[in-house]
């Protein structure tokens, strides 16, 4: 019986085959099964999209129409101030336009056991967060007379993110080689070298030293451990997927960022395609709307067809169109027509828009097939007449 | 990239490289030329392990919510 199913694998999608397997009665003869399968193949072929169907147009309408009902605001994350996510229409526009820098970059970090059960979650979260010196220093004091800067360190804060004095001193040393460091009580004293003793130099150093990088992953500005279902995960504002995936305690199979360009560069174009579908679908579902996922798959396929992500804009997907007139009809027509005339571009009129412009039948639906006839060879008697 | 196994990530579908003969069969079956296929850049992290060269065809078996599994092909381009 399995042999029979195997034969139909090319003709039917896997899901249909599995459905049949599930619904079959326990005992069935091979002949009957074959009859069923033949019938299903016939029905399946009937249901396929007809050649020449304008699927892109249908997709555009199906995504655009519910788009008019979406909210325009951004949601605030429950519980935490200043952590908001772009949702609704702005988010969809952001994805489909292929914006390189998105408004609210975010990573969902899944953890390996036992960390996913909540072990050390707060500490892990803080160790990921990019920490700068001014977050652990409570006071910067400038001593003009002796050209010194005194940093009073917040020890509680230091303990909670798990760093100590030597680490801090090393970090400062790495970016300011000229400074002489010493420690007194709960403060670190920096002394400027002889040649930099000028007053404005002192204040310059003070401002610069606030931005000294202590620990964490660059780009991650906020962390938030949350519980989802039965496991803990960390949500971050700001992304750096590549660095996050290199961490030991991170579940490398599920951790994702919401920046599709980042996904494309770390995980490849196919992952980016899947991410586009997931992200758009998530927004649409969040709004309580219903769009068939096939439309999103088509859009995502189009955006990723060239191997890199192309937004649905005049710089992206539209630029890839072969026809000059089609490109000109979208945006900035004069530019396109000028450029085409400069290099002598030829329009083969293979698509819809350019044929509409020229008042010709468009190659869609019944307009698609052309008439093909065999030209009869010239009869012998006619040839002689010429 | 150290110790990132792209292959195991849930967003990444199964990639495999076609042989010369399989490419030929594919193009004949669908009546295509190579440059009509969708593209994939040679530096794509998901195909790093294949040592691809220009004109290779990558077969991708995606998990599809509508069809269970769906098969896609991409031709390798410079990039």
Coordinates of C-alpha atoms in Angstrom, one line a residue:
Chain A
X1 CA 0.0 0.0 0.0
X2 CA 2.8 2.4 0.9
X3 CA 4.3 1.6 -2.5
X4 CA 1.1 2.9 -4.1
X5 CA 1.3 6.1 -2.1
X6 CA 4.9 6.6 -3.1
X7 CA 3.8 6.5 -6.7
X8 CA 1.5 9.4 -6.1
X9 CA 4.0 11.6 -4.2
X10 CA 4.9 13.6 -7.3
X11 CA 1.3 14.1 -8.3
X12 CA -0.2 15.1 -4.9
X13 CA 1.1 17.4 -2.2
X14 CA 2.3 15.6 1.0
X15 CA -0.5 17.1 3.1
X16 CA -3.2 15.6 0.9
X17 CA -1.6 12.2 0.9
X18 CA -1.4 12.3 4.7
X19 CA -5.0 13.3 4.9
X20 CA -6.0 10.3 2.8
X21 CA -3.9 8.0 4.9
X22 CA -5.6 9.2 8.0
X23 CA -9.2 8.9 6.7
X24 CA -8.9 5.5 5.1
X25 CA -10.8 2.6 6.6
X26 CA -8.6 0.0 8.2
X27 CA -9.1 -2.6 5.5
X28 CA -9.1 -1.5 1.9
X29 CA -8.1 -3.3 -1.3
X30 CA -5.4 -2.0 -3.4
X31 CA -7.7 -1.6 -6.4
X32 CA -10.1 0.5 -4.4
X33 CA -7.3 2.7 -3.0
X34 CA -6.0 3.3 -6.5
X35 CA -9.4 4.4 -7.6
X36 CA -9.6 6.8 -4.7
X37 CA -6.2 8.2 -5.4
X38 CA -7.0 8.7 -9.1
X39 CA -10.2 10.5 -8.2
X40 CA -8.2 12.8 -5.7
X41 CA -5.6 13.6 -8.4
X42 CA -8.4 14.6 -10.7
X43 CA -10.1 16.8 -8.1
X44 CA -6.7 18.3 -7.1
X45 CA -5.9 19.3 -10.7
X46 CA -9.2 20.9 -11.0
X47 CA -8.6 23.0 -7.9
X48 CA -5.1 24.3 -9.1
X49 CA -4.8 27.9 -10.2
X50 CA -5.4 28.2 -13.9
X51 CA -2.5 29.2 -16.1
X52 CA -2.9 32.9 -16.9
X53 CA -4.7 33.7 -13.6
X54 CA -3.5 37.1 -12.4
X55 CA -2.4 35.9 -9.0
X56 CA -0.4 39.0 -8.1
X57 CA -3.3 41.2 -8.6
X58 CA -5.5 39.0 -6.4
X59 CA -2.8 39.0 -3.7
X60 CA -2.4 42.7 -3.8
X61 CA -6.2 43.2 -3.3
X62 CA -6.4 40.5 -0.6
X63 CA -3.6 42.1 1.4
X64 CA -4.5 45.7 0.7
X65 CA -8.2 45.5 1.5
X66 CA -7.9 44.4 5.1
X67 CA -4.9 46.7 5.4
X68 CA -7.4 49.6 5.4
X69 CA -8.8 48.5 8.6
X70 CA -5.5 48.1 10.5
X71 CA -4.6 50.3 13.4
X72 CA -1.9 52.9 12.9
X73 CA -0.5 53.1 16.4
X74 CA 2.3 51.2 18.1
X75 CA 1.6 49.0 21.0
X76 CA 3.3 49.4 24.4
X77 CA 4.7 46.3 25.9
X78 CA 2.8 45.3 29.0
X79 CA 4.6 46.1 32.2
X80 CA 7.8 47.7 30.9
X81 CA 8.0 51.3 30.1
X82 CA 9.7 52.4 26.8
X83 CA 9.6 49.0 25.3
X84 CA 7.2 49.2 22.4
X85 CA 6.8 47.3 19.2
X86 CA 5.7 48.6 15.8
X87 CA 2.6 46.8 14.8
X88 CA -0.3 47.2 12.5
X89 CA 0.0 48.9 9.1
X90 CA 3.4 50.6 9.8
X91 CA 5.0 47.2 10.5
X92 CA 3.5 45.7 7.3
X93 CA 4.7 48.6 5.2
X94 CA 8.1 48.3 6.9
X95 CA 8.5 44.6 6.0
X96 CA 7.0 44.8 2.4
X97 CA 9.0 47.9 1.6
X98 CA 12.2 46.1 2.6
X99 CA 13.3 48.8 5.0
X100 CA 16.9 48.1 6.1
X101 CA 16.6 49.8 9.5
X102 CA 13.4 49.0 11.2
X103 CA 11.7 51.1 13.8
X104 CA 11.8 48.7 16.7
X105 CA 14.3 45.9 16.3
X106 CA 13.8 43.0 18.6
X107 CA 15.1 39.6 19.3
X108 CA 13.3 36.7 20.9
X109 CA 16.0 34.6 22.7
X110 CA 15.0 31.1 23.6
X111 CA 17.1 29.4 26.1
X112 CA 18.5 25.9 26.6
X113 CA 17.6 23.8 29.6
X114 CA 18.0 24.4 32.5
X115 CA 18.0 28.1 31.8
X116 CA 14.6 27.9 30.1
X117 CA 13.1 26.8 33.4
X118 CA 14.1 30.1 34.9
X119 CA 17.6 29.4 36.3
X120 CA 19.6 32.6 36.6
X121 CA 17.4 34.2 34.1
X122 CA 17.8 37.7 35.4
X123 CA 21.6 37.4 35.5
X124 CA 21.7 36.0 31.9
X125 CA 19.5 38.7 30.7
X126 CA 21.7 41.4 32.1
X127 CA 24.8 39.8 30.8
X128 CA 23.5 40.1 27.3
X129 CA 22.6 43.8 27.6
X130 CA 25.1 46.2 26.3
X131 CA 26.4 48.0 29.4
X132 CA 28.3 51.2 29.3
X133 CA 30.3 52.8 32.0
X134 CA 27.8 55.5 32.9
X135 CA 25.3 52.9 33.9
X136 CA 27.4 51.6 36.8
X137 CA 28.9 54.9 37.8
X138 CA 26.7 57.0 40.0
X139 CA 28.9 60.2 39.9
X140 CA 31.5 61.7 37.8
X141 CA 33.6 64.3 39.6
X142 CA 36.2 66.5 37.9
X143 CA 39.0 67.8 39.9
X144 CA 40.4 70.7 37.9
X145 CA 43.3 71.6 40.1
X146 CA 44.9 68.2 39.9
X147 CA 43.4 67.3 36.5
X148 CA 41.8 64.2 37.8
X149 CA 38.4 62.5 37.2
X150 CA 36.9 60.6 40.0
X151 CA 34.3 57.9 39.2
X152 CA 32.1 56.8 42.1
X153 CA 30.9 53.3 41.3
X154 CA 27.5 52.0 42.2
X155 CA 28.5 48.6 43.8
X156 CA 25.0 47.2 44.0
X157 CA 24.5 47.8 40.3
X158 CA 27.9 46.3 39.6
X159 CA 27.1 43.2 41.5
X160 CA 23.7 42.7 39.7
X161 CA 25.3 42.7 36.3
X162 CA 28.3 40.6 37.5
X163 CA 31.4 42.8 36.9
X164 CA 34.1 43.8 39.4
X165 CA 36.7 46.5 39.6
X166 CA 39.5 44.8 37.6
X167 CA 37.1 44.3 34.7
X168 CA 36.1 47.9 34.7
X169 CA 39.7 49.1 35.0
X170 CA 40.6 46.9 32.1
X171 CA 37.8 48.2 30.0
X172 CA 38.8 51.8 30.6
X173 CA 42.4 51.0 30.0
X174 CA 41.6 49.4 26.6
X175 CA 40.1 52.6 25.3
X176 CA 42.2 55.2 27.1
X177 CA 45.8 54.1 27.1
X178 CA 47.1 57.4 28.3
X179 CA 45.3 57.5 31.6
X180 CA 46.7 56.5 35.0
X181 CA 44.3 54.5 37.0
X182 CA 44.1 54.1 40.7
X183 CA 41.4 52.9 43.2
X184 CA 40.3 54.5 46.4
X185 CA 37.4 53.1 48.4
X186 CA 34.4 52.8 46.1
X187 CA 35.7 55.1 43.4
X188 CA 38.2 54.9 40.6
X189 CA 40.5 57.8 40.0
X190 CA 41.8 58.7 36.6
X191 CA 44.7 61.0 36.2
X192 CA 45.5 62.6 32.8
X193 CA 49.0 62.5 31.5
X194 CA 51.2 65.6 31.5
X195 CA 50.6 66.6 27.9
X196 CA 46.8 66.5 28.1
X197 CA 46.5 68.7 31.1
X198 CA 44.4 71.3 29.4
X199 CA 41.0 72.0 30.9
X200 CA 38.8 71.3 27.9
X201 CA 40.7 68.1 27.3
X202 CA 39.6 67.0 30.8
X203 CA 36.0 67.5 30.0
X204 CA 36.3 65.8 26.7
X205 CA 37.7 62.7 28.4
X206 CA 34.9 62.9 31.0
X207 CA 32.2 62.8 28.2
X208 CA 34.0 60.1 26.3
X209 CA 34.5 57.8 29.3
X210 CA 30.8 57.6 29.9
X211 CA 30.5 55.6 26.6
X212 CA 33.1 53.0 27.5
X213 CA 31.9 49.6 26.7
X214 CA 31.9 47.2 29.7
X215 CA 30.1 44.0 28.7
X216 CA 27.2 42.5 26.8
X217 CA 26.3 42.4 23.2
X218 CA 26.7 45.5 21.1
X219 CA 23.3 46.8 19.8
X220 CA 21.1 45.3 22.6
X221 CA 19.8 48.2 24.5
X222 CA 17.1 46.6 26.7
X223 CA 16.4 43.2 28.0
X224 CA 13.2 41.7 29.3
X225 CA 12.9 38.1 30.7
X226 CA 9.4 36.9 30.3
X227 CA 7.5 33.6 30.7
X228 CA 5.8 32.2 27.7
X229 CA 3.8 29.1 28.3
X230 CA 6.0 26.9 30.4
X231 CA 9.4 28.3 29.6
X232 CA 11.3 31.5 30.1
X233 CA 12.7 33.5 27.3
X234 CA 14.4 36.8 26.9
X235 CA 13.1 39.6 24.7
X236 CA 15.5 42.3 23.8
X237 CA 15.2 45.7 22.2
X238 CA 17.9 46.1 19.6
X239 CA 19.3 43.2 17.7
X240 CA 22.5 41.4 17.0
X241 CA 21.4 38.0 15.9
X242 CA 24.8 36.8 14.9
X243 CA 26.4 37.5 18.3
X244 CA 23.4 36.2 20.2
X245 CA 23.5 32.8 18.3
X246 CA 27.1 32.4 19.3
X247 CA 26.2 32.4 23.0
X248 CA 26.3 29.0 24.8
X249 CA 23.1 29.2 26.7
X250 CA 21.0 30.2 23.7
X251 CA 18.7 27.8 21.9
X252 CA 20.2 28.0 18.4
X253 CA 17.2 26.5 16.6
X254 CA 14.5 28.9 17.6
X255 CA 16.0 32.2 18.5
X256 CA 14.9 34.8 16.0
X257 CA 15.2 38.5 15.3
X258 CA 12.5 40.6 13.7
X259 CA 14.8 42.3 11.2
X260 CA 14.5 40.3 8.0
X261 CA 17.8 41.7 6.5
X262 CA 19.6 40.5 9.5
X263 CA 18.1 37.1 9.1
X264 CA 19.0 37.0 5.5
X265 CA 22.6 37.7 6.3
X266 CA 22.9 35.3 9.2
X267 CA 20.6 32.4 8.2
X268 CA 20.2 32.8 4.4
X269 CA 17.6 33.9 1.9
X270 CA 15.2 31.0 2.5
X271 CA 15.0 31.8 6.2
X272 CA 14.3 35.4 5.4
X273 CA 11.5 34.4 3.1
X274 CA 10.0 32.4 5.9
X275 CA 10.5 35.3 8.3
X276 CA 8.7 37.7 6.0
X277 CA 5.7 35.3 5.9
X278 CA 5.7 34.8 9.6
X279 CA 6.0 38.5 10.5
X280 CA 3.3 39.7 8.2
X281 CA 1.0 36.9 9.2
X282 CA 1.6 37.7 12.8
X283 CA 0.6 41.3 12.3
X284 CA -2.5 40.3 10.4
X285 CA -3.6 37.8 13.0
X286 CA -3.0 40.3 15.8
X287 CA -5.4 42.6 14.2
X288 CA -8.1 39.9 14.0
X289 CA -8.0 39.9 10.3
X290 CA -7.9 36.9 7.9
X291 CA -5.7 36.8 4.9
X292 CA -5.0 33.5 3.1
X293 CA -1.3 32.7 3.7
X294 CA -0.8 31.8 0.0
X295 CA -0.9 35.5 -0.8
X296 CA 1.8 36.3 1.6
X297 CA 3.9 33.3 0.3
X298 CA 3.6 34.8 -3.2
X299 CA 4.7 38.2 -2.0
X300 CA 7.6 36.8 0.0
X301 CA 8.7 34.6 -3.0
X302 CA 8.7 37.7 -5.2
X303 CA 10.7 39.7 -2.8
X304 CA 13.3 36.9 -2.4
X305 CA 13.5 35.7 -6.0
X306 CA 16.8 37.5 -6.8
X307 CA 18.7 36.0 -3.9
X308 CA 18.6 39.2 -1.9
X309 CA 15.6 40.9 -0.3
X310 CA 13.9 43.4 -2.6
X311 CA 11.2 45.6 -1.2
X312 CA 8.0 46.2 -3.1
X313 CA 9.1 49.7 -4.1
X314 CA 10.5 51.4 -7.2
X315 CA 14.0 50.6 -6.0
X316 CA 13.2 46.9 -5.4
X317 CA 10.9 44.6 -7.1
X318 CA 9.6 47.1 -9.7
X319 CA 13.2 47.8 -10.8
X320 CA 13.6 44.2 -11.7
X321 CA 10.8 44.4 -14.3
X322 CA 11.9 43.8 -17.8
X323 CA 9.5 46.3 -19.5
X324 CA 10.4 50.0 -19.6
X325 CA 6.7 51.1 -19.9
X326 CA 5.8 49.0 -16.9
X327 CA 8.5 50.6 -14.8
X328 CA 7.5 54.0 -16.0
X329 CA 3.9 53.5 -15.2
X330 CA 4.7 52.8 -11.5
X331 CA 6.7 55.8 -10.3
X332 CA 9.1 58.5 -11.7
X333 CA 8.1 57.9 -15.4
X334 CA 10.2 60.5 -17.0
X335 CA 13.4 59.2 -15.4
X336 CA 12.7 55.7 -16.7
X337 CA 11.8 56.7 -20.2
X338 CA 14.9 59.0 -20.4
X339 CA 17.2 56.3 -19.3
X340 CA 15.6 53.7 -21.6
X341 CA 16.0 56.0 -24.6
X342 CA 19.6 56.7 -23.7
X343 CA 20.7 53.1 -23.9
X344 CA 18.1 52.1 -26.6
X345 CA 16.1 49.6 -24.5
X346 CA 13.6 47.4 -26.2
X347 CA 10.2 46.6 -24.8
X348 CA 8.9 43.2 -25.7
X349 CA 5.4 43.9 -24.4
X350 CA 5.2 40.7 -22.5
X351 CA 3.3 41.9 -19.5
X352 CA 0.1 43.6 -18.5
X353 CA 0.7 47.3 -18.0
X354 CA 2.5 48.1 -21.2
X355 CA -0.2 46.4 -23.2
X356 CA -2.9 48.4 -21.5
X357 CA -1.0 51.5 -22.4
X358 CA -0.9 50.5 -26.0
X359 CA -4.5 49.4 -26.1
X360 CA -3.8 45.8 -26.8
X361 CA -5.2 42.6 -25.2
X362 CA -3.3 41.9 -22.0
X363 CA -1.7 38.5 -21.6
X364 CA -3.8 37.4 -18.7
X365 CA -6.5 34.7 -18.6
X366 CA -8.0 34.2 -22.0
X367 CA -5.7 36.9 -23.4
X368 CA -2.7 34.6 -22.7
X369 CA -2.8 31.9 -25.4
X370 CA -1.8 33.0 -28.9
X371 CA -2.9 31.4 -32.1
X372 CA -0.4 28.9 -33.5
X373 CA -0.8 27.5 -37.0
X374 CA 1.4 25.6 -39.2
X375 CA 2.2 27.6 -42.3
X376 CA 1.6 25.5 -45.3
X377 CA 4.4 25.0 -47.6
X378 CA 4.1 26.9 -50.8
X379 CA 2.6 24.7 -53.5
X380 CA 4.9 23.8 -56.4
X381 CA 2.8 25.5 -59.0
X382 CA 2.8 28.8 -57.2
X383 CA 6.6 28.8 -56.8
X384 CA 7.0 28.5 -60.6
X385 CA 4.8 31.5 -61.2
X386 CA 7.2 33.9 -59.3
Chain B
X1 CA 31.0 32.2 11.9
X2 CA 31.9 30.0 14.8
X3 CA 29.6 27.4 16.2
X4 CA 26.4 28.6 14.5
X5 CA 24.8 25.6 12.8
X6 CA 22.5 27.4 10.4
X7 CA 21.1 24.1 9.2
X8 CA 19.4 23.3 12.4
X9 CA 17.5 26.6 12.8
X10 CA 13.8 26.3 12.4
X11 CA 13.6 29.0 9.8
X12 CA 16.0 27.3 7.5
X13 CA 14.5 24.6 5.2
X14 CA 16.5 21.7 3.9
X15 CA 18.9 22.7 1.1
X16 CA 20.7 20.2 -1.2
X17 CA 22.8 20.5 -4.3
X18 CA 21.7 19.0 -7.6
X19 CA 24.0 17.0 -9.8
X20 CA 24.6 17.9 -13.4
X21 CA 22.2 15.2 -14.6
X22 CA 19.5 16.3 -12.2
X23 CA 19.8 19.9 -13.4
X24 CA 19.4 18.8 -17.0
X25 CA 16.3 16.8 -16.1
X26 CA 14.8 19.7 -14.1
X27 CA 15.3 22.1 -16.9
X28 CA 13.8 19.7 -19.4
X29 CA 10.8 18.9 -17.2
X30 CA 9.8 22.5 -16.8
X31 CA 11.1 23.7 -20.1
X32 CA 13.3 26.3 -18.5
X33 CA 16.7 27.9 -19.0
X34 CA 19.0 28.3 -16.0
X35 CA 18.5 32.1 -15.7
X36 CA 14.8 31.8 -15.5
X37 CA 15.1 30.1 -12.1
X38 CA 15.0 32.1 -8.8
X39 CA 18.5 33.0 -7.6
X40 CA 20.6 32.4 -4.5
X41 CA 23.8 34.2 -3.9
X42 CA 26.9 32.1 -3.5
X43 CA 27.7 33.6 -0.1
X44 CA 24.4 32.6 1.4
X45 CA 25.0 31.1 4.8
X46 CA 22.6 28.2 4.2
X47 CA 24.7 26.8 1.3
X48 CA 28.1 27.6 2.7
X49 CA 28.9 23.9 3.3
X50 CA 28.3 22.9 -0.3
X51 CA 31.2 24.7 -1.9
X52 CA 29.0 25.9 -4.7
X53 CA 30.1 27.5 -7.9
X54 CA 28.1 29.6 -10.4
X55 CA 25.4 27.8 -12.2
X56 CA 24.8 25.2 -9.6
X57 CA 21.2 24.5 -8.7
X58 CA 20.1 24.2 -5.1
X59 CA 17.0 22.2 -4.3
X60 CA 15.0 23.5 -1.3
X61 CA 12.4 21.4 0.5
X62 CA 10.3 23.8 2.4
X63 CA 7.7 23.1 5.1
X64 CA 4.5 24.6 3.7
X65 CA 1.4 25.2 5.7
X66 CA -0.8 24.5 2.7
X67 CA 1.0 21.6 1.0
X68 CA 2.9 19.9 3.7
X69 CA 6.2 20.0 1.8
X70 CA 7.0 22.0 -1.2
X71 CA 10.0 21.9 -3.5
X72 CA 11.7 25.0 -4.7
X73 CA 14.8 25.5 -6.9
X74 CA 17.4 28.3 -6.9
X75 CA 20.3 28.8 -9.2
X76 CA 23.6 30.1 -7.7
X77 CA 24.7 33.6 -8.8
X78 CA 27.6 35.8 -7.8
X79 CA 27.2 37.9 -4.7

